[in-house]
Every structure is written in C-alpha cells, then in structure tokens.
JSON list of C-alpha atoms in Angstrom, two decimals:
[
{"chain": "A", "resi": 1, "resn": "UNK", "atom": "CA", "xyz": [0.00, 0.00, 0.00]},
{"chain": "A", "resi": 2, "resn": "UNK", "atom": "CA", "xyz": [2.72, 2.82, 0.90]},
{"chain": "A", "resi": 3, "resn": "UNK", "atom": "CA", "xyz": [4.39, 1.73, -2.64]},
{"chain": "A", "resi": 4, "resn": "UNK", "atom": "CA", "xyz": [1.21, 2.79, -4.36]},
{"chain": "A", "resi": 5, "resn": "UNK", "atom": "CA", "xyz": [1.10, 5.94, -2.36]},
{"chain": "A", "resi": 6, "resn": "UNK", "atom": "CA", "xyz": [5.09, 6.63, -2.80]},
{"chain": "A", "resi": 7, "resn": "UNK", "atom": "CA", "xyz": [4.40, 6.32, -6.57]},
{"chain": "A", "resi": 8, "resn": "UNK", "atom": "CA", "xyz": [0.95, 8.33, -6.55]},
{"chain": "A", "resi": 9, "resn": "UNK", "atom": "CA", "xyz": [3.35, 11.04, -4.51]},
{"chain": "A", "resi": 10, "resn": "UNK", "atom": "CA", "xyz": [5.65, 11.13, -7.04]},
{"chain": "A", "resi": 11, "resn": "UNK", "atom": "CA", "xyz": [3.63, 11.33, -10.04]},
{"chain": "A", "resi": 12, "resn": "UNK", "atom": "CA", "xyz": [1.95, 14.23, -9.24]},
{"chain": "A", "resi": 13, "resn": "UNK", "atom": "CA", "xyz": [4.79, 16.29, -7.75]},
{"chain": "A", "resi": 14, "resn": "UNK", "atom": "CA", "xyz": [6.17, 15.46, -11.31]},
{"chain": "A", "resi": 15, "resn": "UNK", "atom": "CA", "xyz": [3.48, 17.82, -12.28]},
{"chain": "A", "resi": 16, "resn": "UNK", "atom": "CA", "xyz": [2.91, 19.81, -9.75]},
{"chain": "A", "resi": 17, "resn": "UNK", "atom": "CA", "xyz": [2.71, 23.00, -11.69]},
{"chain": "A", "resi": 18, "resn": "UNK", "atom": "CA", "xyz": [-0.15, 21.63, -14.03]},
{"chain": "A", "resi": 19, "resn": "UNK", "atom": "CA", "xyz": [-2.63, 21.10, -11.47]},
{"chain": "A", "resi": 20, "resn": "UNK", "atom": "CA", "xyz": [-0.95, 18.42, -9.40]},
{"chain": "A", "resi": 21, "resn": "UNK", "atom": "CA", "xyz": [-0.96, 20.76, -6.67]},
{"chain": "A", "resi": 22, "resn": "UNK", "atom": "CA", "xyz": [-4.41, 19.79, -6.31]},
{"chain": "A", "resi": 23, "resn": "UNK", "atom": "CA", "xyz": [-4.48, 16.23, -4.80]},
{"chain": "A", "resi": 24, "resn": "UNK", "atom": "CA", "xyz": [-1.47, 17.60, -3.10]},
{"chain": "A", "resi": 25, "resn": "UNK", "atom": "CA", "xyz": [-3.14, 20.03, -0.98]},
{"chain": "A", "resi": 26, "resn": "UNK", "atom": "CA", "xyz": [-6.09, 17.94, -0.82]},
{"chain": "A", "resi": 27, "resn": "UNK", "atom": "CA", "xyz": [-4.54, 14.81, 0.58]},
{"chain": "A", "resi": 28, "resn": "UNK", "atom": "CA", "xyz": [-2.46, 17.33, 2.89]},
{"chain": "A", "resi": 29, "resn": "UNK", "atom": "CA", "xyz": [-5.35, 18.72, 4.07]},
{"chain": "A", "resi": 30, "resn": "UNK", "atom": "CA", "xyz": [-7.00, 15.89, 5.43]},
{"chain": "A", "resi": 31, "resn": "UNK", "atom": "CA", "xyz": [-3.92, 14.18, 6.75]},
{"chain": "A", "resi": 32, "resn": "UNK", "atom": "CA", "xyz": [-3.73, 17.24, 8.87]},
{"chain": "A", "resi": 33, "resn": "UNK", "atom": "CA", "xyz": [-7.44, 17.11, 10.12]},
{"chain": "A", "resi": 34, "resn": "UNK", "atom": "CA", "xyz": [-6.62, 13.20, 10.81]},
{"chain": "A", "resi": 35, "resn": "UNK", "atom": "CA", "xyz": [-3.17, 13.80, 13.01]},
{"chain": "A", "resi": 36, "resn": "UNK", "atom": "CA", "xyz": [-5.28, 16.49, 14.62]},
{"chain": "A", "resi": 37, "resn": "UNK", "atom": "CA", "xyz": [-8.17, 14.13, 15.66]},
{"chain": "A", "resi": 38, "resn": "UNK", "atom": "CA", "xyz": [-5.82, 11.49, 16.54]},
{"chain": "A", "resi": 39, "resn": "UNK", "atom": "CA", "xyz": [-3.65, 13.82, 18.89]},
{"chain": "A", "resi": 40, "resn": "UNK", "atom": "CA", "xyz": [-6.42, 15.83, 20.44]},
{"chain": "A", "resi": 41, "resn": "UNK", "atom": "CA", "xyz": [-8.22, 12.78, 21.17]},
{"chain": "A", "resi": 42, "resn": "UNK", "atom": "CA", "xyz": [-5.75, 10.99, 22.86]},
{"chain": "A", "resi": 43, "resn": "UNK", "atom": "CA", "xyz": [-4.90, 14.37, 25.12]},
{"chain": "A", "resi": 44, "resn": "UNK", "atom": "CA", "xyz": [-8.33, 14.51, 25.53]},
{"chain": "A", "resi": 45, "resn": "UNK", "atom": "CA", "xyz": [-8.48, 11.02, 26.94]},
{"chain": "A", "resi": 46, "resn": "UNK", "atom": "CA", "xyz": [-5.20, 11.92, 29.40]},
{"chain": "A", "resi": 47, "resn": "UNK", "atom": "CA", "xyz": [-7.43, 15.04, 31.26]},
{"chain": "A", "resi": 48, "resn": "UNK", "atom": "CA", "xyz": [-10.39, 12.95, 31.40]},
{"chain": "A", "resi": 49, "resn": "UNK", "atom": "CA", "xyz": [-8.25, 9.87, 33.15]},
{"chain": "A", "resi": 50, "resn": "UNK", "atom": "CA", "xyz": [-9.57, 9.47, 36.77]},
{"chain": "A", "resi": 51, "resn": "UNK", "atom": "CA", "xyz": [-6.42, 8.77, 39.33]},
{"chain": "A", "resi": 52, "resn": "UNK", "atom": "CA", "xyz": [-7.96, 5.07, 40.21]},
{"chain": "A", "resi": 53, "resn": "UNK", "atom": "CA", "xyz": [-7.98, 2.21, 38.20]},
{"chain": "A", "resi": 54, "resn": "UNK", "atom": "CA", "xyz": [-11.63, 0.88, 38.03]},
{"chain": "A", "resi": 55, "resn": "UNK", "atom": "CA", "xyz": [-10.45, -2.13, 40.52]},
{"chain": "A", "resi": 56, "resn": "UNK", "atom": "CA", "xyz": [-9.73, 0.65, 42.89]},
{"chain": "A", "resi": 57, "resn": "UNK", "atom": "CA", "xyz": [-13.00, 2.40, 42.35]},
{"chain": "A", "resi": 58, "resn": "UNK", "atom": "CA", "xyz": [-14.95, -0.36, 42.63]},
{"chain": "A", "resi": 59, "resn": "UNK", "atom": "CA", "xyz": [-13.78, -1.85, 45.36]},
{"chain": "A", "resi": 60, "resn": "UNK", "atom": "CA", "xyz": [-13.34, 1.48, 47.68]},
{"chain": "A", "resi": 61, "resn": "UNK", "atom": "CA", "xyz": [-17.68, 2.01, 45.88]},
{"chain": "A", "resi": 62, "resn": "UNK", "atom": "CA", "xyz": [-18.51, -1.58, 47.84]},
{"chain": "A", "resi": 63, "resn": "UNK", "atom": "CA", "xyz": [-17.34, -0.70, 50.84]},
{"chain": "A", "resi": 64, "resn": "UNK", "atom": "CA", "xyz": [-20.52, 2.17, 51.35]},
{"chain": "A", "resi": 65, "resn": "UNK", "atom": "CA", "xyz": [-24.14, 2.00, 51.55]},
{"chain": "A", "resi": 66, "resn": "UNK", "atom": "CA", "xyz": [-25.55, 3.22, 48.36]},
{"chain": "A", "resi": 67, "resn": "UNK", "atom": "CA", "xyz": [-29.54, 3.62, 47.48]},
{"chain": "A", "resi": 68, "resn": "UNK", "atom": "CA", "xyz": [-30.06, 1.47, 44.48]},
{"chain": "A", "resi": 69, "resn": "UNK", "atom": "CA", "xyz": [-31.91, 1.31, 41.60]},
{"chain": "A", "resi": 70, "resn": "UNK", "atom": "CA", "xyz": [-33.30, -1.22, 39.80]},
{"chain": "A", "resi": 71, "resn": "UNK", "atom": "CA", "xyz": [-31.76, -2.71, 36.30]},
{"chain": "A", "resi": 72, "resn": "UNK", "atom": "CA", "xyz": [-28.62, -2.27, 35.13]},
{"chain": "A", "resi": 73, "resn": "UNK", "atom": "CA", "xyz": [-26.94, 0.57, 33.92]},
{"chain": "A", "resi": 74, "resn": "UNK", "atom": "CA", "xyz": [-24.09, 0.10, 31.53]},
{"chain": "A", "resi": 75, "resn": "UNK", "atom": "CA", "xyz": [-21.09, 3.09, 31.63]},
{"chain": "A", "resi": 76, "resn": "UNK", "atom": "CA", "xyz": [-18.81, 3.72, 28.73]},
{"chain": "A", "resi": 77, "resn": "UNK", "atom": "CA", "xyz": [-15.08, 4.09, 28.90]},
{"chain": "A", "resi": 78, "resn": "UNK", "atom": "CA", "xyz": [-12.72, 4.51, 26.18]},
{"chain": "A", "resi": 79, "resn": "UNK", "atom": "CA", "xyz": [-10.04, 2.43, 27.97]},
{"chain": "A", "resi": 80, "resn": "UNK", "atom": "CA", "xyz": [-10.33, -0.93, 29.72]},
{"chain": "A", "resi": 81, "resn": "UNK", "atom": "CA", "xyz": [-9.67, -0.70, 33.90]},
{"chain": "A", "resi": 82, "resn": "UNK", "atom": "CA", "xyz": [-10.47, 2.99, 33.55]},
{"chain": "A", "resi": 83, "resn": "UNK", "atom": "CA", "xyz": [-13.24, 4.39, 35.54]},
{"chain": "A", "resi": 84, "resn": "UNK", "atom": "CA", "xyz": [-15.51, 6.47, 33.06]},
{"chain": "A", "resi": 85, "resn": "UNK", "atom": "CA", "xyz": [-16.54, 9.93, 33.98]},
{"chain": "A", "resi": 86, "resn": "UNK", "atom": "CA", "xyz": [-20.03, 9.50, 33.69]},
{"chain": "A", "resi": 87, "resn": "UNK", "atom": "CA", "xyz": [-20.32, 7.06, 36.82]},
{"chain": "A", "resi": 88, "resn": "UNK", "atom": "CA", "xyz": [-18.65, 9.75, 38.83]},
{"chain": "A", "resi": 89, "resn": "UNK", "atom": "CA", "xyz": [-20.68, 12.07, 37.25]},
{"chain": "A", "resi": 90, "resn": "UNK", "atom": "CA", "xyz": [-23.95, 9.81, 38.29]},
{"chain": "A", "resi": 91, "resn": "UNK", "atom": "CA", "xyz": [-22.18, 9.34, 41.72]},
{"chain": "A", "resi": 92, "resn": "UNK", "atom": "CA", "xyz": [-21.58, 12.94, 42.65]},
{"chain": "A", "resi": 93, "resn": "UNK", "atom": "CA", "xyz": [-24.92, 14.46, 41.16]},
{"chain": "A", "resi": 94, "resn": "UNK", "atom": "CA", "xyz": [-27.42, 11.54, 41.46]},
{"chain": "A", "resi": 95, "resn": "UNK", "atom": "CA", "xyz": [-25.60, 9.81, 44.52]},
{"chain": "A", "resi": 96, "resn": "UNK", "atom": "CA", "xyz": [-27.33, 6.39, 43.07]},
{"chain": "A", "resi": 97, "resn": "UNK", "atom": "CA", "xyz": [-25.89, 3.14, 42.03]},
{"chain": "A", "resi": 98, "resn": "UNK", "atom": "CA", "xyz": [-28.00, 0.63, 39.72]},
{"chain": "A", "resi": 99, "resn": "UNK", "atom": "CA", "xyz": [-28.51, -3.47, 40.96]},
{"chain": "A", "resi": 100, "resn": "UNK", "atom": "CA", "xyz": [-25.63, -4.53, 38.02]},
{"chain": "A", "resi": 101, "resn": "UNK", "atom": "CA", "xyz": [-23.23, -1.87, 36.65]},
{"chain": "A", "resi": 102, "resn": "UNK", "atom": "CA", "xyz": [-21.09, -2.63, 33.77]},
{"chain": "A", "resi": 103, "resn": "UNK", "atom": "CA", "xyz": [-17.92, -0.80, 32.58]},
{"chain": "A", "resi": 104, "resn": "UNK", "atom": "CA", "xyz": [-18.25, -1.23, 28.90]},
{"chain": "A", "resi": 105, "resn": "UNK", "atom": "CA", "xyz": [-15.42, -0.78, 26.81]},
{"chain": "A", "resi": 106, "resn": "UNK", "atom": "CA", "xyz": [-15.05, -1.54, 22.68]},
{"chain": "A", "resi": 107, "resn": "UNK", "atom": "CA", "xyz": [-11.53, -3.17, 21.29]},
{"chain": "A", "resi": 108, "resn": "UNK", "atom": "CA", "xyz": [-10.57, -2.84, 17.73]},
{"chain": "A", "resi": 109, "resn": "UNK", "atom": "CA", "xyz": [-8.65, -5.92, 16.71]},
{"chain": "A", "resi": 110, "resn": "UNK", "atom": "CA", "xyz": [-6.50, -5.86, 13.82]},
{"chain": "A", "resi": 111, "resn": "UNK", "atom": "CA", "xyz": [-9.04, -8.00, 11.63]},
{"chain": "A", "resi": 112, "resn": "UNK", "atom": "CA", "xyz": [-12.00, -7.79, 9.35]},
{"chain": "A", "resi": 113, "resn": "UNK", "atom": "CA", "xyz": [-14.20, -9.09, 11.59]},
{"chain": "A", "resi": 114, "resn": "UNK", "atom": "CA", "xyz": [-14.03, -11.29, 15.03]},
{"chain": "A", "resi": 115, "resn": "UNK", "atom": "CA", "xyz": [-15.77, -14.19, 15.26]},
{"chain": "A", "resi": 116, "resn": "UNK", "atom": "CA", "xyz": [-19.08, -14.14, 17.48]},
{"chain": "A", "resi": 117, "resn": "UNK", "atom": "CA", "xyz": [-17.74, -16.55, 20.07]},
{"chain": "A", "resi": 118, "resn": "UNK", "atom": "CA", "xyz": [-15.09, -14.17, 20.97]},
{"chain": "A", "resi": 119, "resn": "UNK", "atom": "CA", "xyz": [-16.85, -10.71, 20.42]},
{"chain": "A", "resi": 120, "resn": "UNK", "atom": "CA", "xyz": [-17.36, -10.63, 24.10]},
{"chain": "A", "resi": 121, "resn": "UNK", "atom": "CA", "xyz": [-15.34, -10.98, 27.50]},
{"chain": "A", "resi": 122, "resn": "UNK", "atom": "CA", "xyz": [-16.97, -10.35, 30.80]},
{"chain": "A", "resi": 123, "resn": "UNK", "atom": "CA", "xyz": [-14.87, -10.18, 34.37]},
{"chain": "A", "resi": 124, "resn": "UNK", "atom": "CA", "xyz": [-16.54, -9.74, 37.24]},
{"chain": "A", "resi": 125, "resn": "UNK", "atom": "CA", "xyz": [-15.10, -6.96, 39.36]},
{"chain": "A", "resi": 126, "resn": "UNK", "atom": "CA", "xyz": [-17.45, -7.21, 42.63]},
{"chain": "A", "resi": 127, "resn": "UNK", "atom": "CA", "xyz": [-20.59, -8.04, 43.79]},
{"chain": "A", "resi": 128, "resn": "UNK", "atom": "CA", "xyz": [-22.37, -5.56, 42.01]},
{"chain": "A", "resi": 129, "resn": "UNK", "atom": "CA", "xyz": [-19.88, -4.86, 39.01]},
{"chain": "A", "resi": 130, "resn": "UNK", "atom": "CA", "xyz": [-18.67, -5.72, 35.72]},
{"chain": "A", "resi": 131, "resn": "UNK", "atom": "CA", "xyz": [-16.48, -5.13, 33.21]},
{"chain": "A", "resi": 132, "resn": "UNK", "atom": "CA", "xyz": [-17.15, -6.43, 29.74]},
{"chain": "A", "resi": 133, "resn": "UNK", "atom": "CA", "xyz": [-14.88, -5.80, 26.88]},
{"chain": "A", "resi": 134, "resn": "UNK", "atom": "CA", "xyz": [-16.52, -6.14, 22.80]},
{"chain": "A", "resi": 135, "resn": "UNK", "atom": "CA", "xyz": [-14.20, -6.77, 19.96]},
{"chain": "A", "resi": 136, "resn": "UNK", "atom": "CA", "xyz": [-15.02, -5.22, 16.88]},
{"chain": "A", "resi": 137, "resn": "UNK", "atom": "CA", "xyz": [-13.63, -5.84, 13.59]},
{"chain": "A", "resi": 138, "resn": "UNK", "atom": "CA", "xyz": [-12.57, -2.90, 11.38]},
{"chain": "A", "resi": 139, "resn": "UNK", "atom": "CA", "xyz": [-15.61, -3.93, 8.67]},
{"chain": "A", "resi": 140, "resn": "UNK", "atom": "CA", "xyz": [-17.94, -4.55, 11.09]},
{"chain": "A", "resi": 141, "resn": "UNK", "atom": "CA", "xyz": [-19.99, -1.56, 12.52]},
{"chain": "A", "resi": 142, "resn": "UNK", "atom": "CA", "xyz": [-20.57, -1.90, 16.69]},
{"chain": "A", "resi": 143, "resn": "UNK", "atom": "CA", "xyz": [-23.96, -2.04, 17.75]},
{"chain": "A", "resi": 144, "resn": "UNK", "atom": "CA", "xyz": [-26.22, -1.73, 20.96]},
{"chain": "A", "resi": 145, "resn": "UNK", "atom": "CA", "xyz": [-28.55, -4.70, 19.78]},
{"chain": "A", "resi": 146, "resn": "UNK", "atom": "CA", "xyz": [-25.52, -6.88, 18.64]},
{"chain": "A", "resi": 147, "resn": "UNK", "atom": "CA", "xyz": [-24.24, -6.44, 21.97]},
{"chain": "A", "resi": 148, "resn": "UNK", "atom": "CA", "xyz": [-27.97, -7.32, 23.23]},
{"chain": "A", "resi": 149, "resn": "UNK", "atom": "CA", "xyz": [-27.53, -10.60, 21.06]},
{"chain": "A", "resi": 150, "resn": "UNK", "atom": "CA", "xyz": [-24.01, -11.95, 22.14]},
{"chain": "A", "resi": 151, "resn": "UNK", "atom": "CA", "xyz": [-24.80, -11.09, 26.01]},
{"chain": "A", "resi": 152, "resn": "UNK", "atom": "CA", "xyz": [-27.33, -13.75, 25.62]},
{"chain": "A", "resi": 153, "resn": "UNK", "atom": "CA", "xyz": [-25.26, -16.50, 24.98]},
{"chain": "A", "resi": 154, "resn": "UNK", "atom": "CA", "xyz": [-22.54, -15.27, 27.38]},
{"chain": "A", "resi": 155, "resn": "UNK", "atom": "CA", "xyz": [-22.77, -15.65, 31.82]},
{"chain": "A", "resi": 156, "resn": "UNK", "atom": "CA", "xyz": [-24.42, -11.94, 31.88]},
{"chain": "A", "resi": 157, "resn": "UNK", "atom": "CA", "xyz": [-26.73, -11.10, 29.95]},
{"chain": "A", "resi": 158, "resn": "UNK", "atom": "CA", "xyz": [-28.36, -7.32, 29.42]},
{"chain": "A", "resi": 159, "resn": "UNK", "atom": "CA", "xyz": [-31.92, -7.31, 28.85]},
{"chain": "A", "resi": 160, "resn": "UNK", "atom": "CA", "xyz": [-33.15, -4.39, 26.37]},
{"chain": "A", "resi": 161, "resn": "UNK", "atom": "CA", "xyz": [-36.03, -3.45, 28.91]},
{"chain": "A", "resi": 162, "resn": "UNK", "atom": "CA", "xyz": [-34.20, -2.72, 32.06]},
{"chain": "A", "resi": 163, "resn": "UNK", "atom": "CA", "xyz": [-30.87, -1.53, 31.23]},
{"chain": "A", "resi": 164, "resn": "UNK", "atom": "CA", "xyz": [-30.01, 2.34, 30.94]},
{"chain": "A", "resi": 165, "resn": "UNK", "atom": "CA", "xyz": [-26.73, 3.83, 29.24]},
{"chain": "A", "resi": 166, "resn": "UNK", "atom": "CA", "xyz": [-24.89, 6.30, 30.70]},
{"chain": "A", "resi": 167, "resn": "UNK", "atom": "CA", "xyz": [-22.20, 8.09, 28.65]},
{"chain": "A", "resi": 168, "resn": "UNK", "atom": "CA", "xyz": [-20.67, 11.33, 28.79]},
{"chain": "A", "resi": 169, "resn": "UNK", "atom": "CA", "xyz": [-20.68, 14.64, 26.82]},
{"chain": "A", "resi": 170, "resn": "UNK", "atom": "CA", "xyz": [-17.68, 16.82, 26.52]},
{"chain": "A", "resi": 171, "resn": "UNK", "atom": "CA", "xyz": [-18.82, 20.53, 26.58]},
{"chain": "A", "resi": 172, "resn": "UNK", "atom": "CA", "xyz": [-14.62, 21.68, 24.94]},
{"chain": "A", "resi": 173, "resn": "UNK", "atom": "CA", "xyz": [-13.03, 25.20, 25.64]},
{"chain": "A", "resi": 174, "resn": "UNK", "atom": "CA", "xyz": [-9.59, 25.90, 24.43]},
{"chain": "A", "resi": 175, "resn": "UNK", "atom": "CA", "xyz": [-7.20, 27.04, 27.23]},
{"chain": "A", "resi": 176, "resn": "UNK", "atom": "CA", "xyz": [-5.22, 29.77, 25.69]},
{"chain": "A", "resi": 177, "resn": "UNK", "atom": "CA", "xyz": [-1.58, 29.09, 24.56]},
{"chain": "A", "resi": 178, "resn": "UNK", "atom": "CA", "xyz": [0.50, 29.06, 22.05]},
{"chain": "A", "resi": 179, "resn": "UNK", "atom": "CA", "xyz": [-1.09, 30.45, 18.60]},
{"chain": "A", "resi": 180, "resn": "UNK", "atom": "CA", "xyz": [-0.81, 27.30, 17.49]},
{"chain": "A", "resi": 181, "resn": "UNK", "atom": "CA", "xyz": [-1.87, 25.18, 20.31]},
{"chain": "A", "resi": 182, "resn": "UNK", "atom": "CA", "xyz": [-5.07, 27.33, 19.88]},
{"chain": "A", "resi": 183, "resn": "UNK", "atom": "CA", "xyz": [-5.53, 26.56, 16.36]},
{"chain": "A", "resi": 184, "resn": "UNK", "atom": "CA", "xyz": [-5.11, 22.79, 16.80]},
{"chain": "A", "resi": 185, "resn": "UNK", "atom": "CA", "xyz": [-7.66, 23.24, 19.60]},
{"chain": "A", "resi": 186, "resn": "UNK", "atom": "CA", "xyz": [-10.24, 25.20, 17.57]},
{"chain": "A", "resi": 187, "resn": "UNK", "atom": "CA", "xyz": [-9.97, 22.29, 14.92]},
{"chain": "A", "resi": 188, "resn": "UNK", "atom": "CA", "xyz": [-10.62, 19.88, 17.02]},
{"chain": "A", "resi": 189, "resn": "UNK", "atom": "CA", "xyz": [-13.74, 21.74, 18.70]},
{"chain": "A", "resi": 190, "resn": "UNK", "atom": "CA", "xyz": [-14.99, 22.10, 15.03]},
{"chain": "A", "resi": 191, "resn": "UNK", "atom": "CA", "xyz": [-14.32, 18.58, 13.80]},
{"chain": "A", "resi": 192, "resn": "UNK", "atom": "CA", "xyz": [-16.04, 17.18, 17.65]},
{"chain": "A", "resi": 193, "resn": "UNK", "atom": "CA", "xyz": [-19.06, 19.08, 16.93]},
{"chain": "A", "resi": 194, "resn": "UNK", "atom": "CA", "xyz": [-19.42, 17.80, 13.62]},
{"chain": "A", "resi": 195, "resn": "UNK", "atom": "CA", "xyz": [-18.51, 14.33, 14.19]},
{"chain": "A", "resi": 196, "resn": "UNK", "atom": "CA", "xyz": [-21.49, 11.48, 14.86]},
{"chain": "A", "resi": 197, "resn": "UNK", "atom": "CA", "xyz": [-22.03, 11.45, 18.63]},
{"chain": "A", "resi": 198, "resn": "UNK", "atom": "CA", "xyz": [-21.46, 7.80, 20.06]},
{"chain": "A", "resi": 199, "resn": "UNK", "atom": "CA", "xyz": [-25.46, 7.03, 21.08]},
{"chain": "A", "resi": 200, "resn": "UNK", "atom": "CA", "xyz": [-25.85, 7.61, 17.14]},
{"chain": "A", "resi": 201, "resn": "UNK", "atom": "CA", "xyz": [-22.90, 5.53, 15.37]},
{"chain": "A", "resi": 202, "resn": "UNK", "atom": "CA", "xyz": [-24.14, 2.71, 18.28]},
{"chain": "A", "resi": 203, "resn": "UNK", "atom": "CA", "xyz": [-27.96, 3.16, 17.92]},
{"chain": "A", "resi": 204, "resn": "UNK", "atom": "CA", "xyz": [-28.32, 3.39, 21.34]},
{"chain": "A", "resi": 205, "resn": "UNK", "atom": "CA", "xyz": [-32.34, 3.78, 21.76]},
{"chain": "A", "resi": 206, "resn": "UNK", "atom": "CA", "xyz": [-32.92, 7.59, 23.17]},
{"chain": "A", "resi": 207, "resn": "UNK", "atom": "CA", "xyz": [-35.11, 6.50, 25.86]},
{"chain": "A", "resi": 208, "resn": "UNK", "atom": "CA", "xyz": [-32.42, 4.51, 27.09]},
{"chain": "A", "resi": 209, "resn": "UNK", "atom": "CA", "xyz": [-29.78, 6.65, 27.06]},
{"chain": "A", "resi": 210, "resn": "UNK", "atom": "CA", "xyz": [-28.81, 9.39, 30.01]},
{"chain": "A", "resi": 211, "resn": "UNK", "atom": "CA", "xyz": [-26.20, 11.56, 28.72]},
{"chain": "A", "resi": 212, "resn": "UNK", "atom": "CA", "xyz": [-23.94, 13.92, 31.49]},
{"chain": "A", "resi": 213, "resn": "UNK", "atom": "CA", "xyz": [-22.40, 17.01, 30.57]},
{"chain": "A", "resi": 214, "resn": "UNK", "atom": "CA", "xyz": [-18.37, 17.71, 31.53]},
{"chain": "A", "resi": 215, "resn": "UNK", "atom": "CA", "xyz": [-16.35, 20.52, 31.08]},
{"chain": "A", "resi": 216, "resn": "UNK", "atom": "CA", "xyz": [-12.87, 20.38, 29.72]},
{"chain": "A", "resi": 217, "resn": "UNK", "atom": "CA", "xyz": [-10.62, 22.85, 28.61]},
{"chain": "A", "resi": 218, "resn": "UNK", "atom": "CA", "xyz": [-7.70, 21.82, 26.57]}
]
C-alpha cells in the first residue's frame, strides 16, 4: 500500500505545476485534520483519566451504603480498567448506584471481523460490578442490539427493557496558549461538533440513554 502511495506522490509532484498541486493540498489537508483528531483525542483522553484504576473504584464504591436502583446501567469508557466519567458524574450528582453496573469498553482488533464466540469478554469486578470488553472488527460496525444478542449467549446477559446507558458529553473550551496550540484546539472543537455522537454511530435507543455534561478545557 505505501508503494502505491510513494508512486501516486511522485507522479503528481512530477506535475505539480499543471494542477498536481491539487491532490497535493487535498490529501495534505485531510492528513492534517486526521493527526489532529488522533492527537487531540488521545490528550483529551489523558485530562479525562480518573487517578484510580476501576479495581480501585470499585472496590473502595462496595465498601458504602448506596440507594439502588433497579436494572442495570451500563457506563462507557474509552479504555479498559479505567473508571468512566459518567459514573462519577452519576455518583456525585445523582448519589445512586444501579442493581448490576457494567464498565463497557469496545476493542478494535486488527481483523475484518471477530468471530461471534469471541466478540465478548466479561470479568466480574465485585458483587455488584462488571467489566465487559466487545471486539469489533474494522468492517464490522458496533452495535447496541448486537451487543444485546451476544450477552445472551454469554454468563451476563443485558436485557433491552431494564438496562439504561450512561455516557458522557464533553462541553470543549480551548485554554489559551500558544497560537498554534489554539488553532489545533479550535480544529478539534470544530471537527467534535461535527462528528457522529457515540449514542448515534451505536444506535443506542434515546429513551435509554442518560447523557452527562463535563467541562474540559484543553
């Protein structure tokens, strides 16, 4: 593949003056956008990290008396053993845990697609928590009622009618800085606000789905 590009490359900057400039500055363009997304995200990730694993979390959330709720409510996280900000967020607004609570975290293999017997792993962190892990292929497309499908033929399984999602929403302002630490910021704010939200590119039914609000400035 980099051979094709390397020659691509090199035709057109052979003529570069009669309008090869144009898939040039095209091609530049969005490799720019792409090392911006890539970078911003993964900073963004860093200032969102909580300072205990989710073992940690979990264990020091068992030790309290918490009112409960019924169901289960399943929290995203980006990274697996991380805790996600929306059950602090639930936890320090709501002060409510659900009967189950599952840390749910999706794993992009390097492969087309994963087989259905392995799509999903689920380790029990505590009494009342779990953490379940879903591979995804990079041709297949994640989705809530896949997820529905494989719990059922794994040791916990989600049932559509009783299980709420909690994710969060990152409200970005750029932290003044460098000119252009500012103008990678202001990209990224652009290209967030514009990209498909998480609930959508998952179908994650809307009356199933509580969304929290954080702040971060980057």
């Amino acid at each position: 593949m980099l051979t094709y590009d390397a020659l691509l490359f090199t035709a057109t900057s052979l003529k570069f003056m009669d309008g090869g400039w144009l898939p040039l500055t095209i091609g530049s363009m969005v490799f720019i956008l792409m090392v911006v997304w890539y970078l911003e995200r993964q900073r963004l990730g860093l200032l969102l990290k909580q300072p205990l694993s989710a073992e940690a979390m979990v264990s020091e959330l068992e030790q309290k008396q918490w009112t409960r709720a019924s169901g289960t409510a399943v929290y995203f996280s980006r990274n697996e053993g991380q805790v996600p900000s929306s059950l602090i967020n639930n936890l320090k607004y709501n002060e409510i845990l659900h009967q189950r609570n599952v840390l749910l975290t999706f794993k992009y293999p390097d492969k087309p697609r994963v087989h259905p017997l392995k799509r999903m792993e689920v380790t029990q962190l505590s009494e009342t928590f779990w953490q379940m892990i879903v591979y995804v292929g990079y041709q297949e497309s994640p989705d809530i009622e896949q997820i529905y499908t494989v719990s059922r033929s794994n040791s916990f399984v989600l049932h559509p009618t009783d299980t709420l999602f909690f994710m969060s929403s990152e409200r970005i302002k750029v932290k003044p800085s460098s000119w252009w630490h500012d103008v990678k910021a202001r990209l990224f704010i652009l290209l967030s606000r514009n990209a498909l939200r998480t609930s959508e590119r998952l179908h994650v039914p809307q009356d199933r789905l509580i969304e929290i609000g954080v702040h971060v400035e980057i």
